[in-house]
CSV table of C-alpha atoms in Angstrom, one decimal:
chain,number,residue,atom,x,y,z
Y,17,MET,CA,90.5,94.7,73.0
Y,18,LYS,CA,87.5,95.4,75.3
Y,19,ILE,CA,87.6,94.2,78.9
Y,20,ALA,CA,85.2,93.9,81.7
Y,21,MET,CA,86.8,94.5,85.0
Y,22,PHE,CA,85.1,93.6,88.4
Y,23,GLY,CA,85.9,94.8,91.9
Y,24,THR,CA,85.0,97.3,94.5
Y,25,PHE,CA,85.5,100.4,92.3
Y,26,ASP,CA,82.6,102.3,93.8
Y,27,ILE,CA,84.2,102.6,97.3
Y,28,GLY,CA,86.2,105.6,98.1
Y,29,ASN,CA,89.3,103.6,98.8
Y,30,PHE,CA,92.6,104.5,97.0
Y,31,GLY,CA,93.8,101.0,96.2
Y,32,ASP,CA,90.5,99.7,95.0
Y,33,LEU,CA,90.1,102.7,92.7
Y,34,PHE,CA,93.5,102.6,91.3
Y,35,PHE,CA,93.4,99.0,90.1
Y,36,PRO,CA,91.5,99.7,86.8
Y,37,ILE,CA,93.6,102.8,86.2
Y,38,ILE,CA,97.0,101.1,86.3
Y,39,ALA,CA,95.5,98.1,84.3
Y,40,GLU,CA,94.2,100.3,81.6
Y,41,GLN,CA,97.3,102.2,81.3
Y,42,LYS,CA,99.6,99.3,81.4
Y,43,LEU,CA,97.6,97.0,78.9
Y,44,SER,CA,97.3,100.2,76.6
Y,45,GLU,CA,101.2,99.8,76.0
Y,46,LEU,CA,100.5,96.3,74.6
Y,47,GLY,CA,97.5,97.5,72.2
Y,48,PRO,CA,94.3,99.5,72.1
Y,49,VAL,CA,92.2,98.8,75.2
Y,50,THR,CA,88.8,99.9,76.6
Y,51,ILE,CA,87.9,98.9,80.2
Y,52,THR,CA,84.6,99.0,81.4
Y,53,ARG,CA,84.4,98.8,85.3
Y,54,PHE,CA,81.7,96.8,87.2
Y,55,SER,CA,80.7,97.2,90.8
Y,56,TYR,CA,77.7,97.2,93.1
Y,57,ARG,CA,76.8,100.8,92.6
Y,58,ALA,CA,76.7,102.9,89.4
Y,59,LYS,CA,78.8,105.9,89.2
Y,60,SER,CA,79.5,108.7,86.7
Y,61,HIS,CA,82.7,110.4,86.0
Y,62,ALA,CA,80.9,113.6,86.4
Y,63,THR,CA,80.8,112.9,90.2
Y,64,TRP,CA,83.4,110.0,90.5
Y,65,CYS,CA,86.9,109.4,89.1
Y,66,TYR,CA,85.3,107.3,86.3
Y,67,ASP,CA,82.3,105.6,85.1
Y,68,VAL,CA,81.2,102.4,86.7
Y,69,GLU,CA,78.5,100.0,85.5
Y,70,PRO,CA,76.3,98.2,88.2
Y,71,ILE,CA,76.9,94.4,88.1
Y,72,GLN,CA,73.4,93.6,87.0
Y,73,ARG,CA,74.1,95.1,83.5
Y,74,PHE,CA,76.8,92.6,82.7
Y,75,PRO,CA,74.4,90.0,81.1
Y,76,GLU,CA,73.2,92.6,78.5
Y,77,LEU,CA,76.7,93.8,77.8
Y,78,ALA,CA,78.6,90.5,77.8
Y,79,ASP,CA,78.8,90.0,74.1
Y,80,GLN,CA,81.0,92.9,73.5
Y,81,PHE,CA,83.8,91.9,75.7
Y,82,ASP,CA,86.9,90.0,74.9
Y,83,LEU,CA,88.1,89.3,78.4
Y,84,VAL,CA,86.8,89.4,82.2
Y,85,ILE,CA,89.3,90.5,84.8
Y,86,VAL,CA,88.3,89.9,88.4
Y,87,GLY,CA,90.4,92.0,90.9
Y,88,GLY,CA,92.8,93.0,92.2
Y,89,GLY,CA,92.9,93.6,95.9
Y,90,HIS,CA,91.8,91.8,99.0
Y,91,LEU,CA,88.7,90.6,96.9
Y,92,LEU,CA,88.1,86.8,97.9
Y,93,HIS,CA,85.9,86.6,101.1
Y,94,PHE,CA,82.5,85.9,102.5
Y,95,ASN,CA,82.3,88.9,104.7
Y,96,ARG,CA,78.8,90.5,104.3
Y,97,HIS,CA,79.7,93.5,106.5
Y,98,MET,CA,82.9,94.4,104.5
Y,99,ALA,CA,82.1,98.1,104.6
Y,100,LEU,CA,79.7,100.3,106.1
Y,101,ASP,CA,76.2,99.8,104.6
Y,102,TYR,CA,77.9,98.4,101.5
Y,103,MET,CA,75.3,96.1,99.5
Y,104,PRO,CA,74.3,95.4,96.0
Y,105,THR,CA,71.8,98.0,94.5
Y,106,ASP,CA,70.1,94.8,92.9
Y,107,PRO,CA,69.0,92.5,95.6
Y,108,THR,CA,69.2,89.5,93.4
Y,109,ILE,CA,73.1,89.9,93.3
Y,110,PRO,CA,74.7,87.5,96.0
Y,111,HIS,CA,76.8,89.3,98.5
Y,112,PRO,CA,79.7,89.5,98.7
Y,113,LEU,CA,80.1,87.0,95.9
Y,114,GLY,CA,78.6,89.6,93.4
Y,115,PHE,CA,81.9,91.1,92.7
Y,116,TRP,CA,84.2,88.0,92.4
Y,117,TRP,CA,82.6,84.7,92.2
Y,118,LEU,CA,79.5,85.8,90.0
Y,119,PRO,CA,81.5,87.4,87.2
Y,120,ALA,CA,84.0,84.7,86.8
Y,121,VAL,CA,81.4,81.9,86.4
Y,122,ALA,CA,79.2,84.0,84.4
Y,123,ALA,CA,82.1,84.8,81.9
Y,124,ALA,CA,82.7,81.0,81.6
Y,125,MET,CA,79.1,80.4,80.7
Y,126,ALA,CA,79.2,83.3,78.2
Y,127,GLY,CA,82.3,81.8,76.5
Y,128,ILE,CA,84.4,84.9,77.7
Y,129,PRO,CA,88.0,84.1,78.8
Y,130,ALA,CA,88.4,85.2,82.5
Y,131,ALA,CA,91.4,86.2,84.5
Y,132,LEU,CA,91.8,86.5,88.4
Y,133,HIS,CA,94.1,89.5,88.9
Y,134,GLY,CA,96.5,89.7,91.7
Y,135,VAL,CA,94.1,89.1,94.5
Y,136,SER,CA,94.3,88.1,98.2
Y,137,ALA,CA,91.9,86.3,100.2
Y,138,ASP,CA,90.6,85.6,103.7
Y,139,PRO,CA,92.6,83.0,105.5
Y,140,ALA,CA,89.7,80.5,105.4
Y,141,PHE,CA,86.6,79.8,103.5
Y,142,PRO,CA,83.3,78.2,104.9
Y,143,ARG,CA,83.2,74.5,104.1
Y,144,TRP,CA,79.6,74.7,102.6
Y,145,ALA,CA,81.0,76.9,99.7
Y,146,THR,CA,83.5,74.2,98.4
Y,147,PRO,CA,81.3,73.6,95.3
Y,148,LEU,CA,81.1,77.3,94.5
Y,149,LEU,CA,85.0,77.7,94.9
Y,150,LYS,CA,85.6,74.9,92.6
Y,151,ALA,CA,83.3,76.3,90.1
Y,152,PHE,CA,85.2,79.6,90.5
Y,153,THR,CA,88.6,78.3,89.9
Y,154,ASP,CA,87.4,76.0,87.1
Y,155,SER,CA,86.0,79.2,85.3
Y,156,LEU,CA,89.2,81.0,85.2
Y,157,ASP,CA,91.6,80.8,82.3
Y,158,TYR,CA,94.5,82.7,84.2
Y,159,VAL,CA,94.8,82.6,88.0
Y,160,SER,CA,97.0,85.0,89.7
Y,161,VAL,CA,97.3,85.9,93.5
Y,162,ARG,CA,99.4,88.3,95.3
Y,163,ASP,CA,100.7,86.1,98.4
Y,164,PRO,CA,101.4,82.5,99.2
Y,165,LYS,CA,98.7,82.2,101.8
Y,166,THR,CA,96.1,82.9,99.0
Y,167,HIS,CA,97.9,80.4,96.6
Y,168,ALA,CA,97.8,77.7,99.1
Y,169,LEU,CA,94.0,78.5,99.9
Y,170,LEU,CA,93.0,78.5,96.3
Y,171,SER,CA,95.1,75.4,95.4
Y,172,LYS,CA,92.6,73.3,97.5
Y,173,TYR,CA,89.9,74.0,94.8
Y,174,ALA,CA,91.9,74.2,91.7
Y,175,GLN,CA,91.7,71.5,89.0
Y,176,PRO,CA,94.7,68.9,88.9
Y,177,GLY,CA,97.5,70.8,87.1
Y,178,GLN,CA,95.9,74.2,87.0
Y,179,GLU,CA,98.5,76.9,87.6
Y,180,ILE,CA,98.1,79.5,90.1
Y,181,ALA,CA,100.8,82.4,89.6
Y,182,ILE,CA,101.9,84.6,92.5
Y,183,VAL,CA,102.4,88.1,91.2
Y,184,PRO,CA,103.2,91.3,93.1
Y,185,ASP,CA,100.3,93.8,93.8
Y,186,SER,CA,99.6,95.5,90.5
Y,187,VAL,CA,100.1,98.9,91.9
Y,188,PHE,CA,103.9,98.4,91.9
Y,189,SER,CA,103.7,99.2,88.3
Y,190,VAL,CA,102.7,102.9,89.0
Y,191,SER,CA,106.2,104.3,88.3
Y,192,ASP,CA,105.8,103.3,84.8
Y,193,VAL,CA,102.8,105.6,84.4
Y,194,LEU,CA,103.7,108.4,86.7
Y,195,LYS,CA,107.2,109.9,87.2
Y,196,ARG,CA,108.4,111.5,90.4
Y,197,GLY,CA,109.6,115.1,90.1
Y,198,ALA,CA,107.6,115.7,86.9
Y,199,PRO,CA,104.6,117.6,88.3
Y,200,SER,CA,101.3,117.4,86.3
Y,201,ALA,CA,99.1,120.4,86.1
Y,202,ALA,CA,96.8,119.0,88.7
Y,203,PHE,CA,99.7,118.6,91.1
Y,204,LYS,CA,100.7,122.2,90.6
Y,205,ALA,CA,97.3,123.5,91.2
Y,206,PHE,CA,96.9,121.4,94.3
Y,207,SER,CA,100.3,122.5,95.7
Y,208,GLU,CA,99.5,126.2,95.0
Y,209,GLU,CA,95.8,125.8,96.6
Y,210,ILE,CA,97.1,124.5,100.0
Y,211,GLY,CA,100.7,126.2,99.8
Y,212,LEU,CA,102.5,122.9,99.6
Y,213,GLU,CA,106.4,123.2,99.3
Y,214,PRO,CA,108.6,120.6,97.6
Y,215,ASN,CA,109.7,118.8,101.0
Y,216,TYR,CA,106.9,117.4,103.1
Y,217,LEU,CA,106.0,114.4,105.2
Y,218,ILE,CA,102.4,112.7,104.7
Y,219,ILE,CA,100.7,111.5,107.7
Y,220,GLN,CA,97.3,109.4,107.1
Y,221,PRO,CA,94.3,110.7,109.3
Y,222,SER,CA,93.1,107.1,110.0
Y,223,HIS,CA,91.0,106.1,113.2
Y,224,ALA,CA,93.2,102.7,113.0
Y,225,LEU,CA,96.1,104.7,114.1
Y,226,ARG,CA,94.7,105.9,117.3
Y,227,ARG,CA,97.2,104.1,119.7
Y,228,PHE,CA,100.1,105.2,117.4
Y,229,LYS,CA,99.3,108.9,117.6
Y,230,PRO,CA,102.3,109.7,119.8
Y,231,GLU,CA,104.8,108.0,117.4
Y,232,ILE,CA,103.2,110.0,114.4
Y,233,LEU,CA,103.2,113.3,116.3
Y,234,ASN,CA,107.0,112.6,117.1
Y,235,LEU,CA,107.7,112.0,113.2
Y,236,ALA,CA,105.8,115.3,112.5
Y,237,ALA,CA,107.8,117.3,115.0
Y,238,ASP,CA,111.2,115.9,113.6
Y,239,ALA,CA,109.8,116.8,110.0
Y,240,GLU,CA,109.3,120.4,111.2
Y,241,ARG,CA,112.7,120.6,112.7
Y,242,ARG,CA,114.2,119.6,109.3
Y,243,GLY,CA,112.2,122.3,107.6
Y,244,TRP,CA,109.7,120.1,105.9
Y,245,GLN,CA,105.9,120.7,105.9
Y,246,VAL,CA,103.4,118.0,107.2
Y,247,LEU,CA,100.5,117.2,105.1
Y,248,GLU,CA,97.5,115.4,106.5
Y,249,LEU,CA,96.4,113.4,103.7
Y,250,PRO,CA,93.3,111.0,103.7
Y,251,ILE,CA,94.2,107.9,101.5
Y,252,GLY,CA,90.4,107.2,101.2
Y,253,TYR,CA,87.1,108.1,102.5
Y,254,GLU,CA,84.3,105.7,103.5
Y,255,ILE,CA,87.2,103.9,105.3
Y,256,GLY,CA,87.7,105.9,108.6
Y,257,ASN,CA,90.1,108.7,107.2
Y,258,ASP,CA,88.9,112.1,108.5
Y,259,ILE,CA,90.4,115.4,107.5
Y,260,GLY,CA,91.3,117.2,110.8
Y,261,PHE,CA,92.1,113.9,112.8
Y,262,TYR,CA,95.5,115.6,113.7
Y,263,GLY,CA,93.5,118.9,114.5
Y,264,ASP,CA,95.8,119.4,117.5
Y,265,VAL,CA,99.1,119.7,115.5
Y,266,PRO,CA,99.6,123.4,114.4
Y,267,GLY,CA,100.8,124.2,111.1
Y,268,LEU,CA,99.5,121.1,109.3
Y,269,LYS,CA,98.8,121.4,105.7
Y,270,ARG,CA,95.2,119.9,104.9
Y,271,VAL,CA,93.4,119.0,101.7
Y,272,ARG,CA,90.1,120.6,101.1
Y,273,SER,CA,88.6,117.5,99.5
Y,274,TRP,CA,89.8,113.9,98.8
Y,275,PRO,CA,92.2,114.0,95.7
Y,276,GLN,CA,91.4,112.0,92.6
Y,277,PRO,CA,93.4,108.6,92.6
Y,278,MET,CA,96.1,109.8,90.0
Y,279,LEU,CA,96.6,113.1,91.9
Y,280,LEU,CA,96.7,111.2,95.2
Y,281,ALA,CA,99.4,108.9,93.8
Y,282,GLU,CA,101.4,111.7,92.5
Y,283,ILE,CA,101.3,113.5,96.0
Y,284,ILE,CA,102.6,110.2,97.5
Y,285,ALA,CA,105.2,109.8,94.8
Y,286,ASN,CA,106.7,113.2,95.6
Y,287,ALA,CA,106.8,113.1,99.3
Y,288,GLN,CA,110.0,112.9,101.4
Y,289,ALA,CA,108.5,110.3,103.7
Y,290,VAL,CA,105.0,109.0,104.5
Y,291,ALA,CA,103.4,107.5,107.7
Y,292,GLY,CA,100.1,105.6,107.8
Y,293,ILE,CA,98.4,102.1,107.8
Y,294,SER,CA,97.1,102.0,104.2
Y,295,LEU,CA,98.6,99.2,102.1
Y,296,HIS,CA,98.5,101.2,99.0
Y,297,LEU,CA,100.1,104.3,100.6
Y,298,SER,CA,103.1,101.9,101.3
Y,299,VAL,CA,103.1,100.4,97.8
Y,300,VAL,CA,103.0,103.6,95.8
Y,301,ALA,CA,105.6,105.1,98.2
Y,302,SER,CA,107.8,102.0,97.9
Y,303,ALA,CA,107.6,102.1,94.1
Y,304,TYR,CA,109.5,105.3,94.4
Y,305,GLY,CA,111.8,104.4,97.2
Y,306,VAL,CA,110.0,106.9,99.6
Y,307,PRO,CA,110.5,106.0,103.3
Y,308,VAL,CA,107.3,104.5,104.7
Y,309,TYR,CA,106.6,104.5,108.5
Y,310,ARG,CA,103.7,102.0,109.3
Y,311,THR,CA,102.2,99.7,111.8
Y,312,PRO,CA,103.5,96.2,112.1
Y,313,TYR,CA,101.5,93.4,110.5
Y,314,ALA,CA,100.9,89.6,110.9
Y,315,ASP,CA,102.3,87.2,108.4
Y,316,THR,CA,98.7,86.1,107.7
Y,317,SER,CA,97.6,89.5,106.6
Y,318,LYS,CA,97.6,91.2,103.1
Y,319,PHE,CA,100.5,93.3,104.2
Y,320,ILE,CA,102.8,90.5,103.8
Y,321,LEU,CA,103.4,91.7,100.2
Y,322,LEU,CA,105.5,94.5,101.7
Y,323,ARG,CA,108.0,92.1,103.1
Y,324,ASP,CA,111.7,92.6,101.9
Y,325,LEU,CA,111.1,96.3,100.9
Y,326,PRO,CA,114.0,98.2,102.2
Y,327,ASN,CA,112.1,101.4,102.7
Y,328,ILE,CA,109.5,100.1,105.1
Y,329,ARG,CA,109.9,101.1,108.9
Y,330,PHE,CA,107.7,100.3,111.8
Y,331,LEU,CA,106.2,102.9,114.2
Y,332,THR,CA,107.0,100.6,117.2
Y,333,ASP,CA,110.8,100.8,116.4
Y,334,ASP,CA,111.0,104.5,117.2
Y,335,ALA,CA,113.2,104.9,114.0
Y,336,PRO,CA,114.7,108.2,113.2
Y,337,LEU,CA,113.0,110.3,110.4
Y,338,VAL,CA,114.7,109.9,107.1
Y,339,GLY,CA,113.7,111.2,103.8
Y,340,TRP,CA,113.8,110.3,100.2
Y,341,SER,CA,116.8,112.6,99.7
Y,342,ASP,CA,118.9,111.2,102.4
Y,343,ALA,CA,120.2,108.4,100.4
Y,344,GLU,CA,119.9,106.6,97.0
Y,345,PRO,CA,116.6,104.7,97.1
Y,346,ASP,CA,117.2,101.0,96.8
Y,347,LEU,CA,114.7,100.0,94.2
Y,348,THR,CA,116.1,96.5,93.7
Y,349,VAL,CA,113.0,94.7,94.9
Y,350,VAL,CA,110.7,97.1,93.3
Y,351,GLN,CA,112.3,96.4,89.8
Y,352,GLU,CA,111.9,92.9,90.3
Y,353,HIS,CA,108.4,93.3,91.0
Y,354,LYS,CA,107.7,95.3,87.9
Y,355,ALA,CA,109.7,92.8,85.8
Y,356,ARG,CA,107.3,90.1,87.0
Y,357,LEU,CA,104.2,92.4,86.5
Y,358,ASP,CA,105.3,93.0,82.9
Y,359,LYS,CA,105.0,89.4,82.2
Y,360,HIS,CA,101.6,89.3,84.0
Y,361,TRP,CA,100.1,92.3,81.9
Y,362,ARG,CA,101.4,90.5,78.7
Y,363,ARG,CA,99.6,87.3,79.7
Y,364,ILE,CA,96.4,89.2,80.3
Y,365,SER,CA,96.8,91.0,76.9
Y,366,GLU,CA,97.4,87.7,75.2
Y,367,LEU,CA,94.3,86.2,76.9
Y,368,ALA,CA,92.1,89.1,75.6
Y,369,ARG,CA,93.3,88.6,72.2
Y,370,GLY,CA,92.8,84.9,72.0
Y,371,PRO,CA,89.5,83.3,70.7
Y,372,LYS,CA,86.1,83.4,72.4
Y,373,ARG,CA,84.4,80.0,73.2
Y,374,THR,CA,81.1,78.7,72.5
Y,375,PRO,CA,78.7,79.9,75.3
Y,376,LYS,CA,77.6,77.1,77.7
Y,377,ALA,CA,74.4,78.6,78.9
Y,378,ARG,CA,72.6,81.8,79.7
Y,379,GLY,CA,71.8,81.4,83.4
Y,380,TRP,CA,72.4,84.6,85.1
Y,381,GLU,CA,69.4,84.3,87.3
Y,382,LEU,CA,70.5,80.6,88.3
Y,383,LEU,CA,73.9,81.7,89.1
Y,384,CYS,CA,72.5,84.5,91.4
Y,385,ASP,CA,70.5,82.0,93.2
Y,386,ALA,CA,73.3,79.3,93.6
Y,387,PRO,CA,75.2,80.8,96.6
Y,388,ALA,CA,72.0,81.0,98.8
Y,389,ALA,CA,71.2,77.3,98.0
Y,390,PHE,CA,74.7,76.1,99.1
Y,391,ARG,CA,74.6,78.4,102.1
Y,392,GLY,CA,71.5,76.5,103.1
Y,393,THR,CA,73.7,73.3,103.5
Y,394,ARG,CA,76.1,74.7,106.0
Y,395,ASP,CA,76.6,72.9,109.3
Y,396,LEU,CA,76.4,74.3,112.8
Y,397,SER,CA,80.1,75.3,113.1
Y,398,ASP,CA,80.0,77.3,110.0
Y,399,SER,CA,77.0,79.0,111.0
Y,400,VAL,CA,78.6,80.1,114.3
Y,401,ALA,CA,81.8,81.1,112.6
Y,402,GLU,CA,79.9,83.4,110.3
Y,403,LEU,CA,77.8,84.8,113.1
Y,404,LYS,CA,80.9,85.6,115.0
Y,405,GLY,CA,82.6,87.3,111.9
Y,406,ASP,CA,79.4,89.3,111.3
Y,407,LEU,CA,79.2,90.6,114.9
Y,408,ARG,CA,82.8,91.4,115.0
Y,409,ARG,CA,82.6,93.6,111.9
Y,410,GLN,CA,79.4,95.2,113.1
Y,411,ALA,CA,81.0,96.0,116.4
Y,412,GLN,CA,83.9,97.7,114.4
Y,413,GLY,CA,81.6,99.8,112.5
Y,414,MET,CA,79.9,100.9,115.7
Y,415,ARG,CA,83.3,101.8,117.4
Y,416,TYR,CA,84.1,103.8,114.3
Y,417,ARG,CA,80.7,105.7,114.4
Y,418,LEU,CA,81.2,106.4,118.1
Y,419,SER,CA,84.8,107.6,117.6
Y,420,LYS,CA,83.6,110.2,115.2
Y,421,LYS,CA,81.1,111.5,117.6
Y,422,ALA,CA,83.7,111.8,120.5
């Protein structure tokens, strides 16, 4: 089966890059599969972790695909300033609907089944976008989200009787494709290069953790007292993770460059404990029962999917440092997540193997123009809300730039 998968696979963020890797490996257990990744920017495996096609190439390639997958991740939103200078390379692609709304509706028009793959969404959508969102849900043959808030939000736009499944984040399947304690050649080479020993604490060098730096430094000191090494490991780049953020900590091990996603996952999987803010740092560690020390989160945030995991600890609790080997990891919740994901992967595979439908139309250009037309109908309150959001995100970007210069 040949699958077109859409998302932000051109951004240096661990979770975004890992979704198609997990999907390809899990779906290959159910039969031969080839996944073509689509994002705003073209990428080559020579300089990136894999090839990525620009979204504007989808119309010319569409006839070869058996299925379109949209997601996963925190994908459904209208935030134009979602990442620093992140825009489509083709100005006709609507932003940020180009990597989630556009492929779903285009797939329906081309007669290709489409699946929404374990995504989350912003807490609210603008009212002017209601027709777009109804067209989006109507275009999907299988709708899966990863939290109840997103389920409730999308239910407002779904057709009567349309099922919306809640599934765990797909990266919880990682332990099916990567085993702790079975080092790959890449992991052995990495460990030898920086002198990494078997017992280590990972700390994420994120500017979002500035106010928790004392707590993280306490964990690092505890780790050294236990004879562990401390590894400063960026979980992404382009997202405010900078090697050397903990430059005032003597003896820290540091990577020389950002590891490829599979190696990064293996480094996390074999740690004694991890400390950071990244969602998928927490998810991968949790898949192996590795203790996680992280910031608290609101019930409305995407981090709600970490609820009920027994290995999660909060930096605000001043919890004592414990490691993977201190007790038998409790993987009960993780095993339940993996069982639900196995059903999810089978459903996606069955959809890809089903019949194609007769194309409805060939209207890529009209689809690209549609969001702008509906945006023009927004009322004053929508405009004010969008302006506030844009200004807030631009201010966050400015603060990050200034912090790097400081």
